[in-house]
Each structure stands twice: as C-alpha cells, then as structure tokens.
Amino acid sequence: MNPISATSKKPNASAHGGGVRGADLSRRSSQFDGRFGRLFRALPAASWGVEDLKALGNAMTSNAETLASDKNLPAASPEVDGKIIQDSEENSGIPAGYTYLGQFIDHDITFDPASSLQKQNDVDGLVDFRTPRLDLDSLYGRGPEDQPYMYEPDGKTFKLGKPLTRNGTAGNSRDLPRYDDGSDAPKRALIGDKRNDENVIVSQLHGAMLMFHNKLAGIMRNDSFHAVQRMVRWHYQWVVVNDYLVKLCGKDVVHDILPHLDKNEPIWKNKPALQFYKPQQDAFMPIEFAAAAYRFGHSMVRPVYRLSTELGGGDAPLKDASGLAGRFFIFAGVHLRGLNGFDAFPSEWAIDWRLYFDIGGSGVKTGIERVQPSYKIDTALVNPLGFLPEFSVVVQAKPPLTIEQLQAKEKSKDDPHNLAVRNLLRGMSMSLPSGQDVARAMGLTPISDNNLRVCKAALVDWAEAGKPDKKLTMETFQDGRFAGCAPLWFYVLAEAQYEWAKRATSKGSKGDEEPVILGPVGGRIVAETLIGLLLADGHSYLRQAPNWKPSDEPLVPDSKKFDMGKLIAFALS
C-alpha cells in the first residue's frame, strides 16, 4: 500500500448507512494556540467504520481473568511470602500508584465535557475547562475566596473528610469532604474536580494531596496561602518531570528535552529541545496528547487491587473469599465489590500507600506486603474497563458471585460503557491522524502491520497473536481494514508493546519480566506536552527556578530522594 495514501481512505459506511457524519469536514486546526490545538496540523484525519472501531475496542477488553480451577471465580496475580512472582501481565518497572498519579495529572490539565463521541468535533471550538498548566487547579479550584466551602475558616488549609482506617487499624488517612443531606443520594465530594472521585484510589490520592498542602501550611505558618500553594505546586511539578516522566517515557527522553538536567548546568547553556510542542503564544492542549497518547494509562490499570494487608474482601466486602482474598476489582457491577467512586466508601478502606509506591523499602517486599505493579502498557485492557460504572447499571447481588455478575450492564447503546470503544470513537470524532502518519511526521519508520497486535505484552500471547489464522494483527484484523491506518491511541499502545517484544524475546524465559515504557511516538508526545506546559507557564519551577529541586528547601525530610511515594508518606505522617 502506498504509505502516503494509506490514511486517505474513503470512510467506510457506518452501520446506519451514509458514511461517518462529519467525514467531509476540515480536520486542520487553523492555529497552534487556543485551549485545544494540534501538534501535526497538516496531517489528514484517519477514518473507519464505527462497527470496526467497536470490534477493535471489544477485542482489546475481551479477556476476563479467571482461576484455572474454576472459571466462575475471579482470579488475581499470586502473592507468595519470600518470593517475587512476576505475573506475565505485571510491569515490574512501574508500581501501581503511577497509574493513578497519571490520572490525577490528566484531571489537572484537561476537561472537555462538551465534545461528543457521535459526531465530528471542531478542535478550535472546544473549551478546556482545566488550565493547560500543571497548576493543580483540580485541587485548589478557584481558591478560598471563591470556593470557601472547600477550605477551613483560616482560608489557608483544606477541609478534610472523615478519618479512614485499615479495617480498624488507625492511621492518618482521611476521606474527601462530602455533601451529605441525610438521604440515600450519593455523597458527592466537595473538591475542585469531580473526576478525582471516580474511583477509590484516585479519590484517596486527591485526599493525600490535600493533606500535603495542609502539612506544608503548618510548617510555613507565617507564609501566605499563595506561598504555600507555590511550594505544593513546585514539589508536584518536580515529581511529574523527574519521577513520573522518567518512569513512563525513560530518562533519555526527558534529558533529551531538558539537557540541563543531565548536565546539571544552567538552562540557558542547555536550552530545552521541544521538537513538536511549540506554542506561538499561549500554551494549548494538543489533541494528539489528550485524545490518544496520554490515554496509554488505561492499559496500566490492574483488574484487582489490595487496599491494605488488614482488609479482607471477596464475595463479602470485609471478608476473604476464593480468588480475591482481600482484593477488590477496580470497577464492578456489584455494589461494594469494586472500587467504584462518586460516593462515600466504607471507612475501613484506607489505602496503605506502601502497596502502591516504593515507600521505606516496600518495593522489595513479597507476599501481601509487596508493591503491586501496574499492568504492562499494551493493547489488552483489563476486563473491568469494558463496563465503566458511569455508563452502566450497578446491581445488588448476593454471594457467591460469578464473573457474569461482576460485569455491569450497559445503560445505552448510544453511550458505550467499554472504555476502549469510547477512546477509539473519540479519537475519530476529534479527526486524529493515524499512528503511522504521526510516526512519519516525526521522522520515524512506521511499525509494520504484522507487529501491531491485539494482545497482552506476554511472550506467549505475542507469538500467538502474530499467527495469520488468529487475525489479531492490523494486517488481518477486520479483514485488514486497519492496515496502514491504525488509530493513534492503539498505535501508541502497540508501539510500546512492540519495543518491549524486541527486548523481551532476546531474554528467553526472563522476557516477561522486562519492563514496558512508552515508545518513540508515544513517549515523545507525552513528555514534550507535559514539559512544554511547564515551560509555557511563567509560574512553574522550570520557568522561575529551572534547577530547583525539593532538597533546596527541605520541607520534606530526606528530600534528596524525593518522589511521589515520599510526598504521600510525608503528607500522611
């Protein structure tokens, strides 16, 4: 197939006939600047049949994890004392907490409630209801002057919710403050962005950030609210660059963009090297990032999580049960069986963050005390993401539960509850170019269709998906209708998986233990966007003090080893 014409296919007819609505619209943003914009304005939009996209999304979330001995019971990766057992789907290089730090970052910089999955969207006309800056507006809202109900009467510290325990074991964790009118209505969180309450893990992460602010406010008692806010933002921004991006994109990519970090020299001697994110005036949110590349985090979600070592939770939420033994699905169609959000959860559900970040050496522990790894960045999302609670019917059910019962039922065919389907439809509605076109625009050779596979990043699955009769490559899937023209979000996931496969296959039986990070297309878009937003913000640490680090103002003990785990441990200490 001619590589230039590969993404200029005539749109396939949809199931309702008449082609894809809006297929004849211009896809080229007229400007770099604005709330949303494009990195690759001249590239044509890719387009597919809606049913083909649904088939791809469903294939990406089709596998429910089950016990080999009983297909009706949910399974979880093994936890054995004295042994580090690497489930083939677990990413040994990235603890599970970074999945939800990524979600928290996303909610800090993007919020588009107006766009639709069902029609073409004019990117120039979309409004980002978050500032395109890493300024924690999702945490601070509009500040104590405009939203005083989020703050204590001192106007300097946040209100916190009820104390949380680890199944009765006391700690310092607190829930988010919630509105409770005494009825059975959901008790919504009173926070700057409602999405930070969409699951129990990100909810408690938001709570930890509230407590981090309050802790610094106590230390900086003679400083103003805005001075405390500045320090909170700088610690957070430093973590984004030097912890989060290094883990997900690789140190080489981060230091290539910010060479002064590698050389430890002034930034004016080693100027930032942004090749693609180049706002002419104000910062903007690239649609290639927001609607595709940054959604890589969805593939990092585990199906089940342990909140603490003290908490049980199987068929009955506070007791052990076969298959889960104290762990919970990230989402479930049964009340209190998953970590569903947008309401109060049991006060016994305090998270032990040592199970989510390497805190105090927890990264080398085994058994139920181990740090839970994230799942690998690949083209297979975990089964619970096939039925998002917000778009599903959650039911009451009695144990013993089966996998069938744990999966919520779709509310509306017009508003799909499968996350992968939603991502793919949104990418087309935003007129995104194909992954291959973006790779060529970045000066890279696109990955062959045979190596863009729908499977888990496990050596057995990788080899099996590559067989022609399986029809799980872009060369053969849906009769090759994605050949040469893969959706950008899918391409970013498949690229990370392909780069992993090249390394893993050379390591034999140890290959499944090889960590997965973003590849050249995904990693560069993600790193350039987040770093670019900081460089465009005159109040960020990269603009006001580019060589600053937390140890320069040691408000947090042992700041020389500062990372997200250290931030949370200090906040809850």
PDB file of C-alpha atoms in Angstrom, residues 160-392:
ATOM      1  CA  LEU A 160     -10.861  17.086  55.065  1.00  0.00           C
ATOM      2  CA  GLY A 161     -13.382  14.278  55.246  1.00  0.00           C
ATOM      3  CA  LYS A 162     -13.943  11.536  57.783  1.00  0.00           C
ATOM      4  CA  PRO A 163     -10.982   9.557  59.195  1.00  0.00           C
ATOM      5  CA  LEU A 164     -10.230   6.299  57.394  1.00  0.00           C
ATOM      6  CA  THR A 165      -8.808   3.126  58.913  1.00  0.00           C
ATOM      7  CA  ARG A 166      -7.267  -0.029  57.514  1.00  0.00           C
ATOM      8  CA  ASN A 167     -10.069  -2.310  58.669  1.00  0.00           C
ATOM      9  CA  GLY A 168      -9.921  -0.743  62.120  1.00  0.00           C
ATOM     10  CA  THR A 169      -6.169  -0.115  62.245  1.00  0.00           C
ATOM     11  CA  ALA A 170      -5.810   3.598  62.889  1.00  0.00           C
ATOM     12  CA  GLY A 171      -3.818   5.858  60.585  1.00  0.00           C
ATOM     13  CA  ASN A 172      -3.790   9.405  59.321  1.00  0.00           C
ATOM     14  CA  SER A 173      -5.761   8.872  56.104  1.00  0.00           C
ATOM     15  CA  ARG A 174      -8.845  10.996  55.513  1.00  0.00           C
ATOM     16  CA  ASP A 175     -11.658  10.770  53.017  1.00  0.00           C
ATOM     17  CA  LEU A 176     -12.585  13.721  50.840  1.00  0.00           C
ATOM     18  CA  PRO A 177     -15.080  16.185  52.309  1.00  0.00           C
ATOM     19  CA  ARG A 178     -18.547  15.191  51.083  1.00  0.00           C
ATOM     20  CA  TYR A 179     -22.024  16.645  50.830  1.00  0.00           C
ATOM     21  CA  ASP A 180     -24.439  14.591  52.930  1.00  0.00           C
ATOM     22  CA  ASP A 181     -28.094  15.641  53.097  1.00  0.00           C
ATOM     23  CA  GLY A 182     -29.067  12.607  55.150  1.00  0.00           C
ATOM     24  CA  SER A 183     -30.775  10.837  52.249  1.00  0.00           C
ATOM     25  CA  ASP A 184     -29.681   7.785  50.257  1.00  0.00           C
ATOM     26  CA  ALA A 185     -28.395  10.025  47.448  1.00  0.00           C
ATOM     27  CA  PRO A 186     -24.700   9.627  46.535  1.00  0.00           C
ATOM     28  CA  LYS A 187     -22.455  11.640  48.833  1.00  0.00           C
ATOM     29  CA  ARG A 188     -20.540  13.713  46.324  1.00  0.00           C
ATOM     30  CA  ALA A 189     -17.065  15.009  47.112  1.00  0.00           C
ATOM     31  CA  LEU A 190     -16.615  18.762  47.594  1.00  0.00           C
ATOM     32  CA  ILE A 191     -13.453  19.123  45.538  1.00  0.00           C
ATOM     33  CA  GLY A 192     -12.079  21.109  42.610  1.00  0.00           C
ATOM     34  CA  ASP A 193     -12.713  18.366  40.013  1.00  0.00           C
ATOM     35  CA  LYS A 194     -15.387  15.695  40.499  1.00  0.00           C
ATOM     36  CA  ARG A 195     -13.391  13.217  38.369  1.00  0.00           C
ATOM     37  CA  ASN A 196     -10.871  12.844  41.194  1.00  0.00           C
ATOM     38  CA  ASP A 197     -13.554  10.850  42.986  1.00  0.00           C
ATOM     39  CA  GLU A 198     -14.292   8.426  40.153  1.00  0.00           C
ATOM     40  CA  ASN A 199     -12.563   5.520  41.897  1.00  0.00           C
ATOM     41  CA  VAL A 200     -11.393   4.904  45.459  1.00  0.00           C
ATOM     42  CA  ILE A 201      -7.685   5.053  44.576  1.00  0.00           C
ATOM     43  CA  VAL A 202      -7.617   8.431  42.810  1.00  0.00           C
ATOM     44  CA  SER A 203     -10.014   9.727  45.471  1.00  0.00           C
ATOM     45  CA  GLN A 204      -7.551   8.932  48.248  1.00  0.00           C
ATOM     46  CA  LEU A 205      -4.664  10.270  46.155  1.00  0.00           C
ATOM     47  CA  HIS A 206      -6.514  13.588  45.921  1.00  0.00           C
ATOM     48  CA  GLY A 207      -7.025  13.403  49.681  1.00  0.00           C
ATOM     49  CA  ALA A 208      -3.283  12.866  50.190  1.00  0.00           C
ATOM     50  CA  MET A 209      -2.580  15.988  48.111  1.00  0.00           C
ATOM     51  CA  LEU A 210      -4.991  17.991  50.294  1.00  0.00           C
ATOM     52  CA  MET A 211      -3.085  16.755  53.336  1.00  0.00           C
ATOM     53  CA  PHE A 212       0.261  17.584  51.712  1.00  0.00           C
ATOM     54  CA  HIS A 213      -0.887  21.182  51.305  1.00  0.00           C
ATOM     55  CA  ASN A 214      -2.091  21.287  54.909  1.00  0.00           C
ATOM     56  CA  LYS A 215       1.198  19.803  56.143  1.00  0.00           C
ATOM     57  CA  LEU A 216       3.255  22.444  54.332  1.00  0.00           C
ATOM     58  CA  ALA A 217       0.865  25.131  55.585  1.00  0.00           C
ATOM     59  CA  GLY A 218       1.662  24.008  59.129  1.00  0.00           C
ATOM     60  CA  ILE A 219       5.389  24.260  58.509  1.00  0.00           C
ATOM     61  CA  MET A 220       5.077  27.568  56.623  1.00  0.00           C
ATOM     62  CA  ARG A 221       2.704  29.010  59.225  1.00  0.00           C
ATOM     63  CA  ASN A 222       3.985  32.564  58.758  1.00  0.00           C
ATOM     64  CA  ASP A 223       3.598  32.457  54.971  1.00  0.00           C
ATOM     65  CA  SER A 224       0.524  33.289  52.911  1.00  0.00           C
ATOM     66  CA  PHE A 225      -1.824  30.779  51.284  1.00  0.00           C
ATOM     67  CA  HIS A 226      -0.303  31.622  47.900  1.00  0.00           C
ATOM     68  CA  ALA A 227       3.242  30.982  49.144  1.00  0.00           C
ATOM     69  CA  VAL A 228       2.196  27.547  50.404  1.00  0.00           C
ATOM     70  CA  GLN A 229       0.364  26.866  47.154  1.00  0.00           C
ATOM     71  CA  ARG A 230       3.509  27.723  45.197  1.00  0.00           C
ATOM     72  CA  MET A 231       5.587  25.220  47.174  1.00  0.00           C
ATOM     73  CA  VAL A 232       2.966  22.492  46.746  1.00  0.00           C
ATOM     74  CA  ARG A 233       2.880  23.125  43.010  1.00  0.00           C
ATOM     75  CA  TRP A 234       6.644  23.072  42.662  1.00  0.00           C
ATOM     76  CA  HIS A 235       7.023  19.771  44.538  1.00  0.00           C
ATOM     77  CA  TYR A 236       4.263  18.266  42.386  1.00  0.00           C
ATOM     78  CA  GLN A 237       5.751  19.617  39.137  1.00  0.00           C
ATOM     79  CA  TRP A 238       9.182  18.292  40.060  1.00  0.00           C
ATOM     80  CA  VAL A 239       7.663  14.844  40.633  1.00  0.00           C
ATOM     81  CA  VAL A 240       5.932  14.972  37.233  1.00  0.00           C
ATOM     82  CA  VAL A 241       9.233  15.638  35.427  1.00  0.00           C
ATOM     83  CA  ASN A 242      11.781  13.724  37.472  1.00  0.00           C
ATOM     84  CA  ASP A 243       9.722  10.796  38.724  1.00  0.00           C
ATOM     85  CA  TYR A 244       6.617  10.210  36.598  1.00  0.00           C
ATOM     86  CA  LEU A 245       8.012  11.044  33.135  1.00  0.00           C
ATOM     87  CA  VAL A 246      11.320   9.312  33.817  1.00  0.00           C
ATOM     88  CA  LYS A 247       9.486   6.108  34.730  1.00  0.00           C
ATOM     89  CA  LEU A 248       6.980   6.187  31.848  1.00  0.00           C
ATOM     90  CA  CYS A 249       8.962   7.743  29.000  1.00  0.00           C
ATOM     91  CA  GLY A 250      12.539   6.993  30.061  1.00  0.00           C
ATOM     92  CA  LYS A 251      15.293   9.220  31.413  1.00  0.00           C
ATOM     93  CA  ASP A 252      16.875   9.555  27.953  1.00  0.00           C
ATOM     94  CA  VAL A 253      13.731  11.180  26.521  1.00  0.00           C
ATOM     95  CA  VAL A 254      13.348  13.564  29.465  1.00  0.00           C
ATOM     96  CA  HIS A 255      17.006  14.589  29.367  1.00  0.00           C
ATOM     97  CA  ASP A 256      16.919  14.961  25.595  1.00  0.00           C
ATOM     98  CA  ILE A 257      14.147  17.535  26.037  1.00  0.00           C
ATOM     99  CA  LEU A 258      15.735  19.133  29.138  1.00  0.00           C
ATOM    100  CA  PRO A 259      19.501  18.634  28.667  1.00  0.00           C
ATOM    101  CA  HIS A 260      20.335  20.927  31.585  1.00  0.00           C
ATOM    102  CA  LEU A 261      19.059  18.229  33.957  1.00  0.00           C
ATOM    103  CA  ASP A 262      21.524  15.674  32.634  1.00  0.00           C
ATOM    104  CA  LYS A 263      24.463  18.077  32.659  1.00  0.00           C
ATOM    105  CA  ASN A 264      23.444  19.875  35.873  1.00  0.00           C
ATOM    106  CA  GLU A 265      24.150  23.215  34.238  1.00  0.00           C
ATOM    107  CA  PRO A 266      22.097  26.418  33.806  1.00  0.00           C
ATOM    108  CA  ILE A 267      19.168  26.033  31.429  1.00  0.00           C
ATOM    109  CA  TRP A 268      20.409  28.935  29.250  1.00  0.00           C
ATOM    110  CA  LYS A 269      23.548  26.908  28.457  1.00  0.00           C
ATOM    111  CA  ASN A 270      21.470  23.854  27.529  1.00  0.00           C
ATOM    112  CA  LYS A 271      18.199  25.107  26.144  1.00  0.00           C
ATOM    113  CA  PRO A 272      15.103  22.857  26.097  1.00  0.00           C
ATOM    114  CA  ALA A 273      14.695  20.891  22.879  1.00  0.00           C
ATOM    115  CA  LEU A 274      10.972  20.795  22.076  1.00  0.00           C
ATOM    116  CA  GLN A 275      10.634  19.434  18.546  1.00  0.00           C
ATOM    117  CA  PHE A 276       6.842  19.219  18.203  1.00  0.00           C
ATOM    118  CA  TYR A 277       5.142  21.121  21.030  1.00  0.00           C
ATOM    119  CA  LYS A 278       5.812  24.727  20.043  1.00  0.00           C
ATOM    120  CA  PRO A 279       3.059  27.158  21.072  1.00  0.00           C
ATOM    121  CA  GLN A 280       3.454  30.517  19.363  1.00  0.00           C
ATOM    122  CA  GLN A 281       1.876  32.470  22.204  1.00  0.00           C
ATOM    123  CA  ASP A 282      -0.215  30.772  24.879  1.00  0.00           C
ATOM    124  CA  ALA A 283       0.033  27.145  25.900  1.00  0.00           C
ATOM    125  CA  PHE A 284      -2.536  24.804  24.363  1.00  0.00           C
ATOM    126  CA  MET A 285      -3.611  21.234  24.939  1.00  0.00           C
ATOM    127  CA  PRO A 286      -2.635  19.035  21.957  1.00  0.00           C
ATOM    128  CA  ILE A 287      -5.491  16.820  20.888  1.00  0.00           C
ATOM    129  CA  GLU A 288      -2.961  14.121  19.888  1.00  0.00           C
ATOM    130  CA  PHE A 289      -1.987  14.031  23.575  1.00  0.00           C
ATOM    131  CA  ALA A 290      -5.409  14.396  25.210  1.00  0.00           C
ATOM    132  CA  ALA A 291      -7.406  12.076  22.943  1.00  0.00           C
ATOM    133  CA  ALA A 292      -4.727   9.494  22.181  1.00  0.00           C
ATOM    134  CA  ALA A 293      -1.177   9.351  23.526  1.00  0.00           C
ATOM    135  CA  TYR A 294      -1.889  10.159  27.169  1.00  0.00           C
ATOM    136  CA  ARG A 295      -4.632   7.567  27.324  1.00  0.00           C
ATOM    137  CA  PHE A 296      -1.876   4.958  27.470  1.00  0.00           C
ATOM    138  CA  GLY A 297      -2.528   4.872  31.232  1.00  0.00           C
ATOM    139  CA  HIS A 298      -5.753   2.961  30.678  1.00  0.00           C
ATOM    140  CA  SER A 299      -3.682  -0.088  29.760  1.00  0.00           C
ATOM    141  CA  MET A 300      -1.779   0.163  33.080  1.00  0.00           C
ATOM    142  CA  VAL A 301      -4.910  -0.460  35.162  1.00  0.00           C
ATOM    143  CA  ARG A 302      -4.911  -3.710  37.132  1.00  0.00           C
ATOM    144  CA  PRO A 303      -8.158  -5.713  37.346  1.00  0.00           C
ATOM    145  CA  VAL A 304      -7.901  -6.036  41.154  1.00  0.00           C
ATOM    146  CA  TYR A 305      -6.114  -4.116  43.900  1.00  0.00           C
ATOM    147  CA  ARG A 306      -5.228  -4.719  47.520  1.00  0.00           C
ATOM    148  CA  LEU A 307      -6.044  -1.628  49.576  1.00  0.00           C
ATOM    149  CA  SER A 308      -4.249  -2.823  52.704  1.00  0.00           C
ATOM    150  CA  THR A 309      -2.973  -6.015  54.285  1.00  0.00           C
ATOM    151  CA  GLU A 310      -5.575  -5.768  57.044  1.00  0.00           C
ATOM    152  CA  LEU A 311      -8.641  -5.667  54.817  1.00  0.00           C
ATOM    153  CA  GLY A 312     -10.491  -8.708  53.555  1.00  0.00           C
ATOM    154  CA  GLY A 313     -12.846  -8.605  50.615  1.00  0.00           C
ATOM    155  CA  GLY A 314     -14.175 -11.298  48.379  1.00  0.00           C
ATOM    156  CA  ASP A 315     -17.832 -12.166  47.909  1.00  0.00           C
ATOM    157  CA  ALA A 316     -18.480 -10.237  51.154  1.00  0.00           C
ATOM    158  CA  PRO A 317     -16.600  -6.913  51.105  1.00  0.00           C
ATOM    159  CA  LEU A 318     -14.989  -7.259  54.567  1.00  0.00           C
ATOM    160  CA  LYS A 319     -14.200 -10.989  54.477  1.00  0.00           C
ATOM    161  CA  ASP A 320     -11.844 -13.199  52.498  1.00  0.00           C
ATOM    162  CA  ALA A 321     -13.062 -15.245  49.546  1.00  0.00           C
ATOM    163  CA  SER A 322     -11.604 -17.614  46.995  1.00  0.00           C
ATOM    164  CA  GLY A 323      -9.958 -15.909  44.053  1.00  0.00           C
ATOM    165  CA  LEU A 324      -9.637 -12.403  45.506  1.00  0.00           C
ATOM    166  CA  ALA A 325      -8.546 -12.922  49.123  1.00  0.00           C
ATOM    167  CA  GLY A 326      -8.650  -9.332  50.274  1.00  0.00           C
ATOM    168  CA  ARG A 327      -8.551  -7.601  46.903  1.00  0.00           C
ATOM    169  CA  PHE A 328     -11.149  -5.586  45.001  1.00  0.00           C
ATOM    170  CA  PHE A 329     -11.965  -5.084  41.325  1.00  0.00           C
ATOM    171  CA  ILE A 330     -11.192  -1.583  40.095  1.00  0.00           C
ATOM    172  CA  PHE A 331     -14.791  -1.477  38.833  1.00  0.00           C
ATOM    173  CA  ALA A 332     -17.568  -3.979  39.406  1.00  0.00           C
ATOM    174  CA  GLY A 333     -21.231  -4.275  38.590  1.00  0.00           C
ATOM    175  CA  VAL A 334     -21.981  -5.266  42.180  1.00  0.00           C
ATOM    176  CA  HIS A 335     -22.244  -2.714  44.986  1.00  0.00           C
ATOM    177  CA  LEU A 336     -19.101  -2.591  47.207  1.00  0.00           C
ATOM    178  CA  ARG A 337     -17.372  -5.376  45.268  1.00  0.00           C
ATOM    179  CA  GLY A 338     -15.406  -2.875  43.179  1.00  0.00           C
ATOM    180  CA  LEU A 339     -13.592   0.385  43.874  1.00  0.00           C
ATOM    181  CA  ASN A 340     -16.300   2.419  42.121  1.00  0.00           C
ATOM    182  CA  GLY A 341     -16.373   6.092  43.017  1.00  0.00           C
ATOM    183  CA  PHE A 342     -18.654   9.163  43.148  1.00  0.00           C
ATOM    184  CA  ASP A 343     -19.938   8.213  46.602  1.00  0.00           C
ATOM    185  CA  ALA A 344     -18.727   7.564  50.125  1.00  0.00           C
ATOM    186  CA  PHE A 345     -16.985   4.233  50.625  1.00  0.00           C
ATOM    187  CA  PRO A 346     -16.511   2.220  53.852  1.00  0.00           C
ATOM    188  CA  SER A 347     -14.281   3.999  56.382  1.00  0.00           C
ATOM    189  CA  GLU A 348     -12.253   0.749  56.688  1.00  0.00           C
ATOM    190  CA  TRP A 349     -10.969   1.209  53.140  1.00  0.00           C
ATOM    191  CA  ALA A 350      -7.932   3.389  53.894  1.00  0.00           C
ATOM    192  CA  ILE A 351      -5.163   2.704  51.391  1.00  0.00           C
ATOM    193  CA  ASP A 352      -1.751   1.583  52.596  1.00  0.00           C
ATOM    194  CA  TRP A 353       0.343   3.515  50.077  1.00  0.00           C
ATOM    195  CA  ARG A 354       3.316   1.193  50.650  1.00  0.00           C
ATOM    196  CA  LEU A 355       1.411  -1.224  48.399  1.00  0.00           C
ATOM    197  CA  TYR A 356       1.301   1.379  45.580  1.00  0.00           C
ATOM    198  CA  PHE A 357       4.682   3.158  45.756  1.00  0.00           C
ATOM    199  CA  ASP A 358       8.125   2.104  46.945  1.00  0.00           C
ATOM    200  CA  ILE A 359       7.993   3.628  50.432  1.00  0.00           C
ATOM    201  CA  GLY A 360      10.516   2.644  53.063  1.00  0.00           C
ATOM    202  CA  GLY A 361      11.755  -0.350  51.082  1.00  0.00           C
ATOM    203  CA  SER A 362       8.332  -1.800  50.321  1.00  0.00           C
ATOM    204  CA  GLY A 363       9.452  -2.273  46.717  1.00  0.00           C
ATOM    205  CA  VAL A 364      11.421  -5.383  47.631  1.00  0.00           C
ATOM    206  CA  LYS A 365       8.828  -6.988  49.897  1.00  0.00           C
ATOM    207  CA  THR A 366       6.928 -10.112  48.914  1.00  0.00           C
ATOM    208  CA  GLY A 367       3.543 -11.665  49.614  1.00  0.00           C
ATOM    209  CA  ILE A 368       0.653  -9.392  50.503  1.00  0.00           C
ATOM    210  CA  GLU A 369       3.097  -6.653  51.587  1.00  0.00           C
ATOM    211  CA  ARG A 370       4.615  -6.230  48.144  1.00  0.00           C
ATOM    212  CA  VAL A 371       4.243  -3.158  45.975  1.00  0.00           C
ATOM    213  CA  GLN A 372       1.596  -4.054  43.420  1.00  0.00           C
ATOM    214  CA  PRO A 373       2.980  -3.417  39.932  1.00  0.00           C
ATOM    215  CA  SER A 374       0.940  -1.658  37.303  1.00  0.00           C
ATOM    216  CA  TYR A 375      -0.059  -3.705  34.290  1.00  0.00           C
ATOM    217  CA  LYS A 376       2.046  -3.519  31.143  1.00  0.00           C
ATOM    218  CA  ILE A 377       1.428  -0.873  28.512  1.00  0.00           C
ATOM    219  CA  ASP A 378      -0.064  -2.979  25.745  1.00  0.00           C
ATOM    220  CA  THR A 379      -3.145  -3.384  23.564  1.00  0.00           C
ATOM    221  CA  ALA A 380      -5.081  -5.524  26.058  1.00  0.00           C
ATOM    222  CA  LEU A 381      -7.043  -3.603  28.689  1.00  0.00           C
ATOM    223  CA  VAL A 382      -8.324  -5.440  31.738  1.00  0.00           C
ATOM    224  CA  ASN A 383     -11.848  -6.757  31.569  1.00  0.00           C
ATOM    225  CA  PRO A 384     -13.418  -4.402  34.188  1.00  0.00           C
ATOM    226  CA  LEU A 385     -12.743  -1.461  31.858  1.00  0.00           C
ATOM    227  CA  GLY A 386     -15.280  -2.974  29.496  1.00  0.00           C
ATOM    228  CA  PHE A 387     -18.132  -1.789  31.727  1.00  0.00           C
ATOM    229  CA  LEU A 388     -17.490   1.670  33.187  1.00  0.00           C
ATOM    230  CA  PRO A 389     -19.833   2.309  36.139  1.00  0.00           C
ATOM    231  CA  GLU A 390     -20.790   5.801  34.944  1.00  0.00           C
ATOM    232  CA  PHE A 391     -22.342   4.279  31.824  1.00  0.00           C
ATOM    233  CA  SER A 392     -23.559   1.030  33.379  1.00  0.00           C
TER     234      SER A 392
END
